[in-house]
mmCIF file of C-alpha atoms in Angstrom:
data_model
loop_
_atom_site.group_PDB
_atom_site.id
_atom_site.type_symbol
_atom_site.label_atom_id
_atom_site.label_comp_id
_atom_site.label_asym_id
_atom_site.label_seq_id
_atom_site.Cartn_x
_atom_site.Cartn_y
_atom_site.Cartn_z
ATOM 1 C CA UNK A 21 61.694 123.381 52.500
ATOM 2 C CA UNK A 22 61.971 127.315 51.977
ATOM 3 C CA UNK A 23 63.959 127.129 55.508
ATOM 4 C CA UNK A 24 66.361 124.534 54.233
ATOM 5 C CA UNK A 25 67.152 126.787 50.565
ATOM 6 C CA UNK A 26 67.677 129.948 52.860
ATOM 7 C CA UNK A 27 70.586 127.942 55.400
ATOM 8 C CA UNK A 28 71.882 126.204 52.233
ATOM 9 C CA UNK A 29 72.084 129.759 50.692
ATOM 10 C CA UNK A 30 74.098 130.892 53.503
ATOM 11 C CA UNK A 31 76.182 128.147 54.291
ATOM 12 C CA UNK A 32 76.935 128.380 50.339
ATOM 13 C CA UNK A 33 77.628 132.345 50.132
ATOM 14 C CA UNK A 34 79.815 131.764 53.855
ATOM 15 C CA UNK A 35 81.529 129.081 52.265
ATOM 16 C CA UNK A 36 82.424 131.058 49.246
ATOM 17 C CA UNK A 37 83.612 134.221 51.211
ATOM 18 C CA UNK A 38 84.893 132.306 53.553
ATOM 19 C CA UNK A 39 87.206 130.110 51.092
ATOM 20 C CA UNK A 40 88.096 133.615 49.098
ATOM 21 C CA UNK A 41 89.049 136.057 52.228
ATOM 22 C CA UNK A 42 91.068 133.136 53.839
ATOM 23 C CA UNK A 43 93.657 134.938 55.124
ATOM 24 C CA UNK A 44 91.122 137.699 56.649
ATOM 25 C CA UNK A 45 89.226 135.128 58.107
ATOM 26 C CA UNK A 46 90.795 135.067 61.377
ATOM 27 C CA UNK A 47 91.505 139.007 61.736
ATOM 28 C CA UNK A 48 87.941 140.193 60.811
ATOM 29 C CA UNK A 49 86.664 137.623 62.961
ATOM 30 C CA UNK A 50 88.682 138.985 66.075
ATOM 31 C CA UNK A 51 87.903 142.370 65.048
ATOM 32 C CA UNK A 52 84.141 141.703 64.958
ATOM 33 C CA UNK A 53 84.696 140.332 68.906
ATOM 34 C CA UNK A 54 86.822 142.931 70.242
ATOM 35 C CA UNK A 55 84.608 145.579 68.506
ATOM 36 C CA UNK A 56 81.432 144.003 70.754
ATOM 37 C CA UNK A 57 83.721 144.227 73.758
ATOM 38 C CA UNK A 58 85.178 147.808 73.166
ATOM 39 C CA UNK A 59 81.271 148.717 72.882
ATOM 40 C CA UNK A 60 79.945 146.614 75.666
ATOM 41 C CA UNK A 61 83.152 148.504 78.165
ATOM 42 C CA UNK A 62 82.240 152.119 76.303
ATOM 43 C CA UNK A 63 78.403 151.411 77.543
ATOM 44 C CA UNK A 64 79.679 150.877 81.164
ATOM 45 C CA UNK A 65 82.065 153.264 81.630
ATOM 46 C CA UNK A 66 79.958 155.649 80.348
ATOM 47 C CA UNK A 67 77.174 154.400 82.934
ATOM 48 C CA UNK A 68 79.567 154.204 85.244
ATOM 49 C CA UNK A 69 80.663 158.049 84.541
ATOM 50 C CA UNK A 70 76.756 159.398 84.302
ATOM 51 C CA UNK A 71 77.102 160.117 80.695
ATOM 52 C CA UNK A 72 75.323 157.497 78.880
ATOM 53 C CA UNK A 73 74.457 158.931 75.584
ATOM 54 C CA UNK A 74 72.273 157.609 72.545
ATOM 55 C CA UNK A 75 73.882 159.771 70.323
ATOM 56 C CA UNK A 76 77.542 159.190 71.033
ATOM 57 C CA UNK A 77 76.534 155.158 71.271
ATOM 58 C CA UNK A 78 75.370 155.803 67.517
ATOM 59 C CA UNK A 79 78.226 157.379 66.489
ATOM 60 C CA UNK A 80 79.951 154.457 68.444
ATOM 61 C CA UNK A 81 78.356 152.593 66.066
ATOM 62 C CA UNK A 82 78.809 154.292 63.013
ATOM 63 C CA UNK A 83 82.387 154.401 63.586
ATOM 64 C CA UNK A 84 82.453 150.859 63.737
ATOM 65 C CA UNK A 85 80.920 150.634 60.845
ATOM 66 C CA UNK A 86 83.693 152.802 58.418
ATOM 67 C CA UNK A 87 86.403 150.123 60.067
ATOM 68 C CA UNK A 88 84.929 148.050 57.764
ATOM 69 C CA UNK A 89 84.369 150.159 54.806
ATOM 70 C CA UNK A 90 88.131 151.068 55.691
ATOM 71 C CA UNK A 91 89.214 147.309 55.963
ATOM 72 C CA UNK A 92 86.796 147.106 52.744
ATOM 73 C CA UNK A 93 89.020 149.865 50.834
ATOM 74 C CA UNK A 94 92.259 147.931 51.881
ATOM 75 C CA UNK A 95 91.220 144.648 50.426
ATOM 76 C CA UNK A 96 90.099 146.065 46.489
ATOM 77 C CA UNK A 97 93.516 148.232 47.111
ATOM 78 C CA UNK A 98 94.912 144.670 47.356
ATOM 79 C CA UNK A 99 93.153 143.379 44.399
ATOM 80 C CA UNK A 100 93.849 146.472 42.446
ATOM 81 C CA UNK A 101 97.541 145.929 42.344
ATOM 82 C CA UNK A 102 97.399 142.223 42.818
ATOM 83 C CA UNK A 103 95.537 142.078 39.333
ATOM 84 C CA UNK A 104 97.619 145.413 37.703
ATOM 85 C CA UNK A 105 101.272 143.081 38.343
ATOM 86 C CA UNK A 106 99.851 140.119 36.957
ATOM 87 C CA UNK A 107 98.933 141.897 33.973
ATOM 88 C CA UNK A 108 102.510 142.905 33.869
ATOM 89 C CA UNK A 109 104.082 139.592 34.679
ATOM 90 C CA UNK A 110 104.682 140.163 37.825
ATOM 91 C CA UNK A 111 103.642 137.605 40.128
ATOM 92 C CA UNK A 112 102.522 138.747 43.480
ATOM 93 C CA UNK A 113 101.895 136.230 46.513
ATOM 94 C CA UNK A 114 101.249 137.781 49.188
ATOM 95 C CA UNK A 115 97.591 138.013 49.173
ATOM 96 C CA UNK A 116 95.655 141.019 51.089
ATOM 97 C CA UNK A 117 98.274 142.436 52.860
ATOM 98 C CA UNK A 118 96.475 145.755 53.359
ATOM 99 C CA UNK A 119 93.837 144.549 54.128
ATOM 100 C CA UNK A 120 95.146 142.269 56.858
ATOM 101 C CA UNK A 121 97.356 145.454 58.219
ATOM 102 C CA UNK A 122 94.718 147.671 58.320
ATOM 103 C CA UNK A 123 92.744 145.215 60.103
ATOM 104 C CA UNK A 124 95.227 144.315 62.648
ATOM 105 C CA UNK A 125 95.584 147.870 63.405
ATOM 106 C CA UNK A 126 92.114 148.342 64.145
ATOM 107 C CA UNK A 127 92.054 145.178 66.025
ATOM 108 C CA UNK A 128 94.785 146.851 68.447
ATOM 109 C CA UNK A 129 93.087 150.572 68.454
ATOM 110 C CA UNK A 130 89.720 148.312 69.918
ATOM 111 C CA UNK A 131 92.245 147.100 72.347
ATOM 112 C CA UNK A 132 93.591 150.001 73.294
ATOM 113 C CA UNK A 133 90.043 151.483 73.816
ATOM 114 C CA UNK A 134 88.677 148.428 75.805
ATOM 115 C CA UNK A 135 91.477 148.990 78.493
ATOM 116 C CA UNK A 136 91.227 153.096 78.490
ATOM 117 C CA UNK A 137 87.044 151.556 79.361
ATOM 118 C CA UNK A 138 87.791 149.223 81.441
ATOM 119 C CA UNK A 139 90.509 151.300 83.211
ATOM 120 C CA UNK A 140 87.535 154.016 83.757
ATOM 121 C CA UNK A 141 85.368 151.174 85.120
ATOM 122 C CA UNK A 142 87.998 151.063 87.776
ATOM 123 C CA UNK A 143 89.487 147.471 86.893
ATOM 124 C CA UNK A 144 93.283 147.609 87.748
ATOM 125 C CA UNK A 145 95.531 147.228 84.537
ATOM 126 C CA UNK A 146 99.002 145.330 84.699
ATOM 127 C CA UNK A 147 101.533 148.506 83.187
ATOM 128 C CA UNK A 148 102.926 145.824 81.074
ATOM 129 C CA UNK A 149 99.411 145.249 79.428
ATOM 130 C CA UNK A 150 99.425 148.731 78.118
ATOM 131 C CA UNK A 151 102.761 148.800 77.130
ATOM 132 C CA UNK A 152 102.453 145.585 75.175
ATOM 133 C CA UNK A 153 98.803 146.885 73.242
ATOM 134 C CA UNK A 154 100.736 150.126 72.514
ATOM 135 C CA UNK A 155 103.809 148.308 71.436
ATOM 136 C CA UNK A 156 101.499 146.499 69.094
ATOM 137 C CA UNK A 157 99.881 149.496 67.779
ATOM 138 C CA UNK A 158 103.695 150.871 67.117
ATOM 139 C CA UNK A 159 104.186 148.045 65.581
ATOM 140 C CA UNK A 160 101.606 148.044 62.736
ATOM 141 C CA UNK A 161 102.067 151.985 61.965
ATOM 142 C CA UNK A 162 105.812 151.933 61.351
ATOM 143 C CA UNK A 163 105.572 148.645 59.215
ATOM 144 C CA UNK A 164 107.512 148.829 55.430
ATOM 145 C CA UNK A 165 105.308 150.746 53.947
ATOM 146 C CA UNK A 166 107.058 153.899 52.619
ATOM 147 C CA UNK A 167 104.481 156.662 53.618
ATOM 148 C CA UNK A 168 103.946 159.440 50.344
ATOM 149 C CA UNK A 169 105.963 162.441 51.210
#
């Protein structure tokens, strides 16, 4: 019975965050995969190279970690202004859109890091592969956001 409450809980609480962070669904989702995979490749290489370290897998780690608080300061930026225009009257669709950029963005960094690892393992890249991951990553910096001057 106490088995049944606990999956029930976490179904419900999934179901909830789930239904809320629609649109991020998909992109944290991928993140979270490419994120194993970018680790997985760093551990090889880097056993491949004779440099396995705890310490830099930690940071690794860590670093992974502050994507998300990152991707978690993107997504109350969106609710931030998303609530400050509708208290002005100003109504404002597009839901997340930080947060989905800055997601994306680290989606195609993990990319770009899973090739430079799997390029060390010595796996031979297509050059249009890279070009098309850094063509991606172009493409999320220089999107129409004004940057602060």
């Amino acid at each position: 019975m106490k088995q049944m409450l606990v999956k029930i809980a976490v179904v419900g609480i999934g179901g909830t965050i789930t239904a809320y962070f629609n649109a991020l669904l998909v992109p944290v989702v991928l993140l979270a995969a490419v994120m194993v995979m970018d680790y997985i490749s760093g551990i090889i290489s880097a056993w491949k190279d004779g440099c396995l370290n705890s310490r830099i897998g930690v940071v690794g780690i860590v670093k992974k970690v502050c994507y998300l608080l990152a991707i978690g300061v993107a997504i109350v930026t969106d609710l931030v202004i998303s609530q400050a225009l509708a208290k002005i009257g100003v109504d404002f669709t597009s839901s997340y859109l930080f947060g989905i950029i800055v997601t994306i963005w680290f989606v195609v960094n993990e990319l770009i890091s899973i090739l430079e690892n799997v390029n060390k393992i010595g796996v031979p890249l297509p050059p249009f592969l890279i070009k098309v991951i850094k063509k991606l990553k172009d493409t999320v910096e220089n999107t129409n956001i004004q940057e602060e001057k």
